[in-house]
PDB file of C-alpha atoms and ligand atoms in Angstrom:
ATOM      1  CA  GLY A   1      20.213  -2.740  29.562  1.00 36.00           C
ATOM      2  CA  ASN A   2      19.786   0.811  30.691  1.00 41.00           C
ATOM      3  CA  SER A   3      16.299   0.545  32.119  1.00 42.00           C
ATOM      4  CA  SER A   4      15.795   4.191  33.004  1.00 40.00           C
ATOM      5  CA  ARG A   5      16.413   5.161  29.397  1.00 42.00           C
ATOM      6  CA  ASP A   6      14.274   2.316  28.061  1.00 39.00           C
ATOM      7  CA  ALA A   7      11.369   3.416  30.191  1.00 39.00           C
ATOM      8  CA  GLU A   8      11.246   6.920  28.844  1.00 37.00           C
ATOM      9  CA  SER A   9      12.074   6.322  25.170  1.00 43.00           C
ATOM     10  CA  HIS A  10      10.255   4.319  22.497  1.00 47.00           C
ATOM     11  CA  TRP A  11      11.557   0.820  22.022  1.00 49.00           C
ATOM     12  CA  ILE A  12      14.152   0.633  19.253  1.00 51.00           C
ATOM     13  CA  PRO A  13      14.487  -2.872  17.795  1.00 52.00           C
ATOM     14  CA  PRO A  14      18.005  -4.331  17.999  1.00 49.00           C
ATOM     15  CA  TRP A  15      18.265  -4.691  14.206  1.00 50.00           C
ATOM     16  CA  ALA A  16      17.757  -0.974  13.618  1.00 53.00           C
ATOM     17  CA  SER A  17      21.133   0.608  13.009  1.00 54.00           C
ATOM     18  CA  ASP A  18      19.687   3.992  13.875  1.00 61.00           C
ATOM     19  CA  PRO A  19      16.323   5.061  15.280  1.00 59.00           C
ATOM     20  CA  ILE A  20      14.813   5.410  11.748  1.00 84.00           C
ATOM     21  CA  THR A  21      12.423   7.958  13.179  1.00 87.00           C
ATOM     22  CA  GLY A  22       9.429   8.492  10.926  1.00 91.00           C
ATOM     23  CA  GLY A  23      10.379   5.312   9.055  1.00 93.00           C
ATOM     24  CA  HIS A  24      12.990   7.165   7.005  1.00 91.00           C
ATOM     25  CA  HIS A  25      16.257   5.598   6.007  1.00 90.00           C
ATOM     26  CA  ALA A  26      18.862   6.960   3.605  1.00 87.00           C
ATOM     27  CA  PRO A  27      22.140   5.143   3.017  1.00 81.00           C
ATOM     28  CA  SER A  28      25.080   7.245   1.873  1.00 65.00           C
ATOM     29  CA  ASP A  29      24.592   6.321  -1.804  1.00 61.00           C
ATOM     30  CA  CYS A  30      21.005   7.522  -1.969  1.00 68.00           C
ATOM     31  CA  SER A  31      20.977   8.682  -5.587  1.00 80.00           C
ATOM     32  CA  PRO A  32      18.284  10.335  -7.773  1.00 81.00           C
ATOM     33  CA  GLY A  33      15.590   8.005  -9.144  1.00 87.00           C
ATOM     34  CA  LYS A  34      15.851   5.662  -6.199  1.00 91.00           C
ATOM     35  CA  SER A  35      13.698   7.111  -3.483  1.00 93.00           C
ATOM     36  CA  VAL A  36      11.019   4.617  -2.403  1.00 96.00           C
ATOM     37  CA  LEU A  37       7.795   5.402  -0.565  1.00 97.00           C
ATOM     38  CA  ILE A  38       6.368   2.317   1.151  1.00 98.00           C
ATOM     39  CA  LEU A  39       2.708   3.011   1.823  1.00 98.00           C
ATOM     40  CA  VAL A  40       0.647   0.789   4.107  1.00 98.00           C
ATOM     41  CA  PRO A  41      -3.139   1.337   4.248  1.00 98.00           C
ATOM     42  CA  TYR A  42      -4.267   0.490   7.739  1.00 98.00           C
ATOM     43  CA  ARG A  43      -6.999   0.235  10.343  1.00 97.00           C
ATOM     44  CA  GLN A  44      -7.128  -1.879  13.511  1.00 95.00           C
ATOM     45  CA  ARG A  45      -4.395  -4.344  12.659  1.00 95.00           C
ATOM     46  CA  GLU A  46      -1.802  -3.530  15.325  1.00 95.00           C
ATOM     47  CA  GLN A  47      -0.134  -6.923  15.462  1.00 96.00           C
ATOM     48  CA  HIS A  48       0.030  -7.206  11.692  1.00 97.00           C
ATOM     49  CA  LEU A  49       1.668  -3.805  11.483  1.00 97.00           C
ATOM     50  CA  ALA A  50       4.259  -4.634  14.150  1.00 96.00           C
ATOM     51  CA  ALA A  51       5.117  -7.857  12.320  1.00 96.00           C
ATOM     52  CA  LEU A  52       5.307  -6.169   8.902  1.00 97.00           C
ATOM     53  CA  LEU A  53       7.629  -3.426  10.172  1.00 97.00           C
ATOM     54  CA  SER A  54       9.934  -5.972  11.780  1.00 96.00           C
ATOM     55  CA  TYR A  55      10.219  -7.772   8.419  1.00 96.00           C
ATOM     56  CA  LEU A  56      10.420  -4.715   6.166  1.00 97.00           C
ATOM     57  CA  HIS A  57      13.044  -2.511   7.803  1.00 95.00           C
ATOM     58  CA  PRO A  58      15.823  -5.130   7.850  1.00 94.00           C
ATOM     59  CA  ILE A  59      15.092  -6.152   4.238  1.00 96.00           C
ATOM     60  CA  LEU A  60      14.980  -2.570   2.964  1.00 95.00           C
ATOM     61  CA  GLN A  61      18.158  -1.655   4.848  1.00 92.00           C
ATOM     62  CA  ARG A  62      19.991  -4.708   3.634  1.00 92.00           C
ATOM     63  CA  GLN A  63      19.029  -3.715   0.081  1.00 93.00           C
ATOM     64  CA  GLN A  64      20.489  -0.273   0.866  1.00 90.00           C
ATOM     65  CA  LEU A  65      17.355   1.469  -0.282  1.00 93.00           C
ATOM     66  CA  CYS A  66      16.506   5.064   0.304  1.00 93.00           C
ATOM     67  CA  TYR A  67      12.989   4.742   1.710  1.00 95.00           C
ATOM     68  CA  SER A  68      10.236   6.002   3.953  1.00 96.00           C
ATOM     69  CA  ILE A  69       7.498   3.857   5.454  1.00 97.00           C
ATOM     70  CA  VAL A  70       4.166   5.641   5.754  1.00 98.00           C
ATOM     71  CA  VAL A  71       1.108   4.174   7.440  1.00 98.00           C
ATOM     72  CA  GLY A  72      -2.184   5.702   6.316  1.00 98.00           C
ATOM     73  CA  GLU A  73      -4.904   4.998   8.848  1.00 98.00           C
ATOM     74  CA  GLN A  74      -8.559   5.521   8.062  1.00 98.00           C
ATOM     75  CA  TYR A  75     -10.219   7.597  10.775  1.00 98.00           C
ATOM     76  CA  GLY A  76     -13.563   6.601  12.331  1.00 97.00           C
ATOM     77  CA  ASN A  77     -15.836   3.624  11.787  1.00 95.00           C
ATOM     78  CA  ALA A  78     -17.117   4.144   8.274  1.00 95.00           C
ATOM     79  CA  THR A  79     -16.625   1.298   5.795  1.00 96.00           C
ATOM     80  CA  PHE A  80     -12.979   0.824   4.921  1.00 97.00           C
ATOM     81  CA  ASN A  81     -11.922   2.348   1.600  1.00 98.00           C
ATOM     82  CA  LYS A  82      -8.402   1.128   0.986  1.00 98.00           C
ATOM     83  CA  ALA A  83      -7.957   2.685  -2.449  1.00 98.00           C
ATOM     84  CA  LYS A  84      -9.102   6.160  -1.404  1.00 98.00           C
ATOM     85  CA  LEU A  85      -6.954   5.869   1.723  1.00 98.00           C
ATOM     86  CA  MET A  86      -3.897   5.048  -0.425  1.00 98.00           C
ATOM     87  CA  ASN A  87      -4.594   8.073  -2.648  1.00 98.00           C
ATOM     88  CA  ALA A  88      -4.836  10.384   0.367  1.00 98.00           C
ATOM     89  CA  ALA A  89      -1.776   8.977   2.150  1.00 98.00           C
ATOM     90  CA  PHE A  90       0.188   9.237  -1.098  1.00 98.00           C
ATOM     91  CA  LEU A  91      -0.664  12.937  -1.506  1.00 98.00           C
ATOM     92  CA  GLU A  92       0.166  13.698   2.128  1.00 98.00           C
ATOM     93  CA  SER A  93       3.500  11.878   1.823  1.00 97.00           C
ATOM     94  CA  VAL A  94       4.458  13.886  -1.225  1.00 96.00           C
ATOM     95  CA  ARG A  95       3.355  17.122   0.428  1.00 96.00           C
ATOM     96  CA  GLN A  96       4.839  16.583   3.868  1.00 95.00           C
ATOM     97  CA  LEU A  97       7.906  14.394   3.402  1.00 94.00           C
ATOM     98  CA  ARG A  98       9.911  14.720   0.195  1.00 90.00           C
ATOM     99  CA  ARG A  99      10.054  13.800  -3.464  1.00 90.00           C
ATOM    100  CA  PHE A 100       9.687  10.074  -4.140  1.00 94.00           C
ATOM    101  CA  ASP A 101      10.513   8.253  -7.367  1.00 96.00           C
ATOM    102  CA  CYS A 102       8.270   5.282  -6.765  1.00 97.00           C
ATOM    103  CA  VAL A 103       5.580   4.121  -4.392  1.00 98.00           C
ATOM    104  CA  VAL A 104       5.007   0.598  -3.086  1.00 98.00           C
ATOM    105  CA  PHE A 105       1.438  -0.024  -1.942  1.00 99.00           C
ATOM    106  CA  HIS A 106       1.758  -2.694   0.717  1.00 98.00           C
ATOM    107  CA  ASP A 107      -0.998  -4.728   2.377  1.00 98.00           C
ATOM    108  CA  VAL A 108      -0.431  -4.925   6.112  1.00 98.00           C
ATOM    109  CA  ASP A 109      -1.027  -8.679   6.229  1.00 97.00           C
ATOM    110  CA  LEU A 110       1.691  -9.719   3.765  1.00 98.00           C
ATOM    111  CA  LEU A 111       5.084 -10.596   5.209  1.00 98.00           C
ATOM    112  CA  PRO A 112       7.978 -10.931   2.746  1.00 98.00           C
ATOM    113  CA  THR A 113       9.917 -14.097   3.541  1.00 97.00           C
ATOM    114  CA  ASN A 114      12.812 -13.775   1.080  1.00 97.00           C
ATOM    115  CA  PRO A 115      15.259 -10.915   1.791  1.00 96.00           C
ATOM    116  CA  PHE A 116      15.946 -10.574  -1.950  1.00 97.00           C
ATOM    117  CA  VAL A 117      12.398  -9.587  -2.898  1.00 98.00           C
ATOM    118  CA  PRO A 118      12.943  -6.463  -5.037  1.00 98.00           C
ATOM    119  CA  TYR A 119      11.659  -3.318  -3.312  1.00 98.00           C
ATOM    120  CA  ASN A 120      13.727  -0.942  -5.458  1.00 97.00           C
ATOM    121  CA  CYS A 121      12.089   1.467  -7.911  1.00 97.00           C
ATOM    122  CA  PRO A 122      10.899  -0.324 -11.054  1.00 97.00           C
ATOM    123  CA  ALA A 123      10.825   1.171 -14.560  1.00 97.00           C
ATOM    124  CA  TYR A 124       7.211  -0.023 -14.969  1.00 98.00           C
ATOM    125  CA  PRO A 125       4.416  -0.976 -12.560  1.00 98.00           C
ATOM    126  CA  ARG A 126       5.591  -4.096 -10.772  1.00 98.00           C
ATOM    127  CA  HIS A 127       3.273  -6.490  -9.000  1.00 98.00           C
ATOM    128  CA  ILE A 128       5.513  -7.826  -6.254  1.00 98.00           C
ATOM    129  CA  SER A 129       3.436 -10.246  -4.150  1.00 98.00           C
ATOM    130  CA  VAL A 130       3.574 -13.040  -6.713  1.00 97.00           C
ATOM    131  CA  SER A 131       3.978 -16.092  -4.467  1.00 97.00           C
ATOM    132  CA  ILE A 132       1.738 -16.114  -1.411  1.00 97.00           C
ATOM    133  CA  ASP A 133       1.425 -19.168   0.828  1.00 96.00           C
ATOM    134  CA  LYS A 134      -2.365 -18.764   0.929  1.00 95.00           C
ATOM    135  CA  PHE A 135      -2.533 -19.289  -2.851  1.00 94.00           C
ATOM    136  CA  GLY A 136      -0.104 -22.240  -2.815  1.00 95.00           C
ATOM    137  CA  TYR A 137       2.681 -19.879  -3.966  1.00 94.00           C
ATOM    138  CA  SER A 138       1.166 -19.326  -7.391  1.00 95.00           C
ATOM    139  CA  LEU A 139      -0.670 -16.367  -8.870  1.00 95.00           C
ATOM    140  CA  PRO A 140      -4.457 -16.880  -8.525  1.00 95.00           C
ATOM    141  CA  TYR A 141      -5.126 -15.006 -11.783  1.00 97.00           C
ATOM    142  CA  LYS A 142      -3.009 -13.250 -14.354  1.00 96.00           C
ATOM    143  CA  GLN A 143      -4.461  -9.746 -13.922  1.00 97.00           C
ATOM    144  CA  LEU A 144      -4.008  -9.643 -10.139  1.00 98.00           C
ATOM    145  CA  VAL A 145      -2.115  -6.558  -8.924  1.00 98.00           C
ATOM    146  CA  GLY A 146      -3.364  -6.617  -5.312  1.00 98.00           C
ATOM    147  CA  GLY A 147      -1.208  -7.239  -2.242  1.00 98.00           C
ATOM    148  CA  VAL A 148       2.076  -5.481  -2.907  1.00 98.00           C
ATOM    149  CA  LEU A 149       2.267  -3.195  -5.966  1.00 98.00           C
ATOM    150  CA  ALA A 150       5.154  -0.881  -6.875  1.00 98.00           C
ATOM    151  CA  MET A 151       4.667   1.974  -9.320  1.00 98.00           C
ATOM    152  CA  PRO A 152       6.908   4.764 -10.558  1.00 98.00           C
ATOM    153  CA  VAL A 153       5.308   7.963  -9.251  1.00 98.00           C
ATOM    154  CA  ARG A 154       4.943   9.300 -12.804  1.00 98.00           C
ATOM    155  CA  HIS A 155       2.881   6.209 -13.720  1.00 98.00           C
ATOM    156  CA  PHE A 156       0.739   6.491 -10.595  1.00 98.00           C
ATOM    157  CA  LEU A 157       0.001  10.103 -11.585  1.00 98.00           C
ATOM    158  CA  LYS A 158      -0.635   9.072 -15.185  1.00 98.00           C
ATOM    159  CA  VAL A 159      -3.425   6.665 -14.162  1.00 98.00           C
ATOM    160  CA  ASN A 160      -4.869   9.336 -11.816  1.00 98.00           C
ATOM    161  CA  GLY A 161      -4.157   7.138  -8.780  1.00 98.00           C
ATOM    162  CA  TYR A 162      -6.698   4.642  -7.517  1.00 98.00           C
ATOM    163  CA  SER A 163     -10.468   4.957  -7.751  1.00 98.00           C
ATOM    164  CA  ASN A 164     -12.098   6.602  -4.722  1.00 98.00           C
ATOM    165  CA  LEU A 165     -15.355   4.679  -5.115  1.00 97.00           C
ATOM    166  CA  PHE A 166     -14.554   1.219  -3.733  1.00 97.00           C
ATOM    167  CA  TRP A 167     -16.085   1.272  -0.234  1.00 96.00           C
ATOM    168  CA  GLY A 168     -15.576  -2.212   1.259  1.00 96.00           C
ATOM    169  CA  TRP A 169     -13.486  -5.194   0.284  1.00 96.00           C
ATOM    170  CA  GLY A 170     -12.772  -6.233  -3.282  1.00 96.00           C
ATOM    171  CA  GLY A 171     -12.085  -4.976  -6.752  1.00 97.00           C
ATOM    172  CA  GLU A 172     -10.066  -1.768  -6.246  1.00 98.00           C
ATOM    173  CA  ASP A 173      -6.912  -3.594  -7.317  1.00 98.00           C
ATOM    174  CA  ASP A 174      -8.586  -4.962 -10.456  1.00 98.00           C
ATOM    175  CA  ASP A 175      -9.661  -1.396 -11.224  1.00 98.00           C
ATOM    176  CA  MET A 176      -6.019  -0.299 -10.930  1.00 98.00           C
ATOM    177  CA  GLU A 177      -4.991  -3.072 -13.323  1.00 98.00           C
ATOM    178  CA  ALA A 178      -7.523  -1.730 -15.841  1.00 98.00           C
ATOM    179  CA  ARG A 179      -6.150   1.797 -15.383  1.00 98.00           C
ATOM    180  CA  ILE A 180      -2.629   0.612 -16.021  1.00 98.00           C
ATOM    181  CA  ARG A 181      -3.743  -1.146 -19.212  1.00 97.00           C
ATOM    182  CA  SER A 182      -5.811   1.884 -20.296  1.00 97.00           C
ATOM    183  CA  VAL A 183      -2.763   4.134 -20.405  1.00 98.00           C
ATOM    184  CA  GLY A 184      -0.799   1.538 -22.361  1.00 98.00           C
ATOM    185  CA  LEU A 185       1.472   0.305 -19.582  1.00 98.00           C
ATOM    186  CA  LEU A 186       2.310  -3.282 -18.753  1.00 96.00           C
ATOM    187  CA  VAL A 187       2.615  -4.887 -15.345  1.00 98.00           C
ATOM    188  CA  THR A 188       5.914  -6.617 -14.666  1.00 98.00           C
ATOM    189  CA  ARG A 189       6.630  -9.245 -12.013  1.00 98.00           C
ATOM    190  CA  PRO A 190       9.747 -10.389 -10.207  1.00 98.00           C
ATOM    191  CA  ASN A 191      11.045 -13.926 -10.076  1.00 97.00           C
ATOM    192  CA  PRO A 192       8.444 -15.862  -8.046  1.00 96.00           C
ATOM    193  CA  ARG A 193      11.128 -17.543  -5.980  1.00 96.00           C
ATOM    194  CA  LEU A 194      12.204 -14.124  -4.663  1.00 97.00           C
ATOM    195  CA  ALA A 195       8.734 -12.685  -4.254  1.00 97.00           C
ATOM    196  CA  ARG A 196       7.451 -14.990  -1.539  1.00 98.00           C
ATOM    197  CA  TYR A 197       5.003 -13.838   1.117  1.00 98.00           C
ATOM    198  CA  ARG A 198       3.215 -15.221   4.114  1.00 98.00           C
ATOM    199  CA  MET A 199      -0.295 -13.917   4.612  1.00 97.00           C
ATOM    200  CA  ILE A 200      -1.296 -13.353   8.229  1.00 96.00           C
ATOM    201  CA  ARG A 201      -4.717 -14.787   8.953  1.00 90.00           C
ATOM    202  CA  HIS A 202      -7.385 -12.278   9.837  1.00 86.00           C
ATOM    203  CA  GLN A 203     -11.110 -11.688   9.834  1.00 85.00           C
ATOM    204  CA  ALA A 204     -12.543 -10.728   6.486  1.00 88.00           C
ATOM    205  CA  ARG A 205     -13.754  -7.170   6.054  1.00 88.00           C
ATOM    206  CA  LYS A 206     -17.169  -6.149   4.820  1.00 93.00           C
ATOM    207  CA  GLU A 207     -17.332  -6.703   1.075  1.00 95.00           C
ATOM    208  CA  ILE A 208     -18.670  -4.409  -1.615  1.00 95.00           C
ATOM    209  CA  LEU A 209     -21.924  -5.655  -3.108  1.00 93.00           C
ATOM    210  CA  ASN A 210     -21.019  -7.795  -6.091  1.00 94.00           C
ATOM    211  CA  GLU A 211     -23.270  -5.833  -8.443  1.00 94.00           C
ATOM    212  CA  VAL A 212     -21.607  -2.553  -7.417  1.00 94.00           C
ATOM    213  CA  ARG A 213     -18.140  -4.061  -7.730  1.00 94.00           C
ATOM    214  CA  TYR A 214     -18.690  -5.296 -11.254  1.00 94.00           C
ATOM    215  CA  LYS A 215     -20.555  -2.179 -12.370  1.00 95.00           C
ATOM    216  CA  LEU A 216     -17.519  -0.144 -11.303  1.00 95.00           C
ATOM    217  CA  LEU A 217     -15.086  -2.536 -12.953  1.00 95.00           C
ATOM    218  CA  TYR A 218     -17.058  -2.582 -16.198  1.00 94.00           C
ATOM    219  CA  LEU A 219     -16.333   1.129 -16.586  1.00 93.00           C
ATOM    220  CA  SER A 220     -12.812   1.337 -15.140  1.00 94.00           C
ATOM    221  CA  SER A 221     -11.149   2.283 -18.390  1.00 93.00           C
ATOM    222  CA  LYS A 222     -13.694   5.062 -19.045  1.00 93.00           C
ATOM    223  CA  ARG A 223     -13.838   6.394 -15.478  1.00 96.00           C
ATOM    224  CA  TYR A 224     -10.200   6.685 -14.532  1.00 97.00           C
ATOM    225  CA  ARG A 225      -9.684  10.241 -15.812  1.00 97.00           C
ATOM    226  CA  LEU A 226     -12.475  11.595 -13.598  1.00 97.00           C
ATOM    227  CA  ASP A 227     -12.223   9.378 -10.528  1.00 98.00           C
ATOM    228  CA  GLY A 228      -8.941   9.362  -8.658  1.00 98.00           C
ATOM    229  CA  LEU A 229      -6.313  11.802  -7.405  1.00 98.00           C
ATOM    230  CA  ASN A 230      -8.003  14.688  -9.222  1.00 98.00           C
ATOM    231  CA  SER A 231     -11.395  14.093  -7.551  1.00 98.00           C
ATOM    232  CA  LEU A 232     -10.113  13.150  -4.106  1.00 98.00           C
ATOM    233  CA  SER A 233     -11.420  14.846  -0.971  1.00 97.00           C
ATOM    234  CA  TYR A 234     -10.357  14.006   2.571  1.00 98.00           C
ATOM    235  CA  SER A 235      -9.161  15.694   5.705  1.00 98.00           C
ATOM    236  CA  LEU A 236      -6.009  14.992   7.609  1.00 98.00           C
ATOM    237  CA  VAL A 237      -6.892  14.411  11.264  1.00 98.00           C
ATOM    238  CA  ALA A 238      -3.370  13.909  12.587  1.00 98.00           C
ATOM    239  CA  SER A 239       0.150  13.298  11.380  1.00 97.00           C
ATOM    240  CA  GLU A 240       3.000  12.042  13.502  1.00 96.00           C
ATOM    241  CA  SER A 241       6.547  10.879  13.087  1.00 94.00           C
ATOM    242  CA  ARG A 242       6.785   7.611  15.031  1.00 94.00           C
ATOM    243  CA  PRO A 243       9.899   5.532  15.708  1.00 91.00           C
ATOM    244  CA  LEU A 244       9.427   3.152  12.755  1.00 95.00           C
ATOM    245  CA  TYR A 245       7.048   4.967  10.416  1.00 96.00           C
ATOM    246  CA  THR A 246       5.229   8.173   9.627  1.00 97.00           C
ATOM    247  CA  HIS A 247       1.587   8.029  10.601  1.00 98.00           C
ATOM    248  CA  PHE A 248      -1.237   9.858   8.827  1.00 98.00           C
ATOM    249  CA  LEU A 249      -4.733   9.616  10.287  1.00 98.00           C
ATOM    250  CA  ILE A 250      -7.143  10.448   7.497  1.00 98.00           C
ATOM    251  CA  ASP A 251     -10.865  11.140   7.416  1.00 98.00           C
ATOM    252  CA  LEU A 252     -12.256   9.883   4.111  1.00 98.00           C
ATOM    253  CA  GLY A 253     -15.848  10.903   4.817  1.00 97.00           C
ATOM    254  CA  GLN A 254     -18.808   8.562   4.431  1.00 95.00           C
ATOM    255  CA  PRO A 255     -19.758   6.146   1.674  1.00 94.00           C
ATOM    256  CA  PRO A 256     -22.860   7.042  -0.357  1.00 89.00           C
ATOM    257  CA  ARG A 257     -26.074   5.928   1.401  1.00 81.00           C
ATOM    258  CA  SER A 258     -27.271   3.593  -1.287  1.00 64.00           C
ATOM    259  CA  SER A 259     -25.601   1.592  -3.989  1.00 51.00           C
ATOM    260  CA  SER A 260     -27.953   3.235  -6.486  1.00 44.00           C
ATOM    261  CA  PHE A 261     -25.527   6.141  -6.267  1.00 47.00           C
ATOM    262  CA  TYR A 262     -23.415   4.254  -8.782  1.00 48.00           C
TER     263      TYR A 262
HETATM  264  C1  LIG B   1     -10.531 -10.910  -6.352  1.00 62.22           C
HETATM  265  C2  LIG B   1     -10.861  -9.491  -5.959  1.00 62.22           C
HETATM  266  C3  LIG B   1      -9.581  -8.724  -5.714  1.00 62.22           C
HETATM  267  C4  LIG B   1      -8.726  -9.469  -4.694  1.00 62.22           C
HETATM  268  C5  LIG B   1      -8.471 -10.892  -5.178  1.00 62.22           C
HETATM  269  C6  LIG B   1      -7.627 -11.713  -4.216  1.00 62.22           C
HETATM  270  O1  LIG B   1     -11.727 -11.636  -6.487  1.00 62.22           O
HETATM  271  O2  LIG B   1      -9.886  -7.439  -5.246  1.00 62.22           O
HETATM  272  O3  LIG B   1      -9.728 -11.539  -5.379  1.00 62.22           O
HETATM  273  O4  LIG B   1      -8.177 -11.630  -2.957  1.00 62.22           O
HETATM  274  N1  LIG B   1     -11.619  -8.862  -7.062  1.00 62.22           N
HETATM  275  C7  LIG B   1     -12.901  -8.545  -6.972  1.00 62.22           C
HETATM  276  O5  LIG B   1     -13.540  -8.657  -5.940  1.00 62.22           O
HETATM  277  C8  LIG B   1     -13.568  -8.020  -8.215  1.00 62.22           C
HETATM  278  S1  LIG B   1      -7.498 -12.342  -1.723  1.00 62.22           S
HETATM  279  O6  LIG B   1      -7.786 -13.767  -1.843  1.00 62.22           O
HETATM  280  O7  LIG B   1      -6.072 -12.048  -1.751  1.00 62.22           O
HETATM  281  O8  LIG B   1      -8.089 -11.788  -0.495  1.00 62.22           O
HETATM  282  O9  LIG B   1      -7.477  -8.825  -4.481  1.00 62.22           O
END
């Protein structure tokens, strides 16, 4: 290859038909209603992210989707708050990039292994990661919407986004499921044979205290109007268009000092 050029430019994978700078791709037939935002909440999972991007771009391009991949990274060392991070990265994407018709919230550790897994915009919320190797390729419970979840933007706005209150691992996805039910929507799922994923092994993150988790979930359907996009506060630390994705570094602040806050 041309080594002098390689040395000074970012590496462009051989399967990328164009540099897809910022993670944006628009085939010629990019029509209204079909613009997909792929949003990956992230912190300290470099290898996972590299693997996910190498799976996603070829699949999305082969499906001729009009898409942008955005990575929202939580700034600092405070407890991870995936749901709040997704809310903030969603708002920044809408503000800074363009209009999207749907958003796919995508865990960084889930690699799609069937190129026909549907990443297009659904008419209703669609839980996509139905068959994961870790769960023996069957859904662990019927209400699960965690992993990979696609939502029309109008539905994500209707449920007021995710809760901002889930500091630590567990439950924020169940809260979203309750929100979806509260506004009278149903969750759809693709054919499990298409929606197959491999979960990359990793160290577990700090969990939310069980009592806090279930206290929050008990009130999901009452709380959703007040806790979500309309109560979100954060600050954008940095934003950058990188070769394969747009990066937002976001400061979510600190969790409350004691669980008695709830
Ligand atoms: C449930 C969690 C969900 C989680 C799901 C699968 O117990 O947030 O397990 O987790 N709910 C609560 O904690 C209330 S997984 O095995 O994929 O890591 O998504």
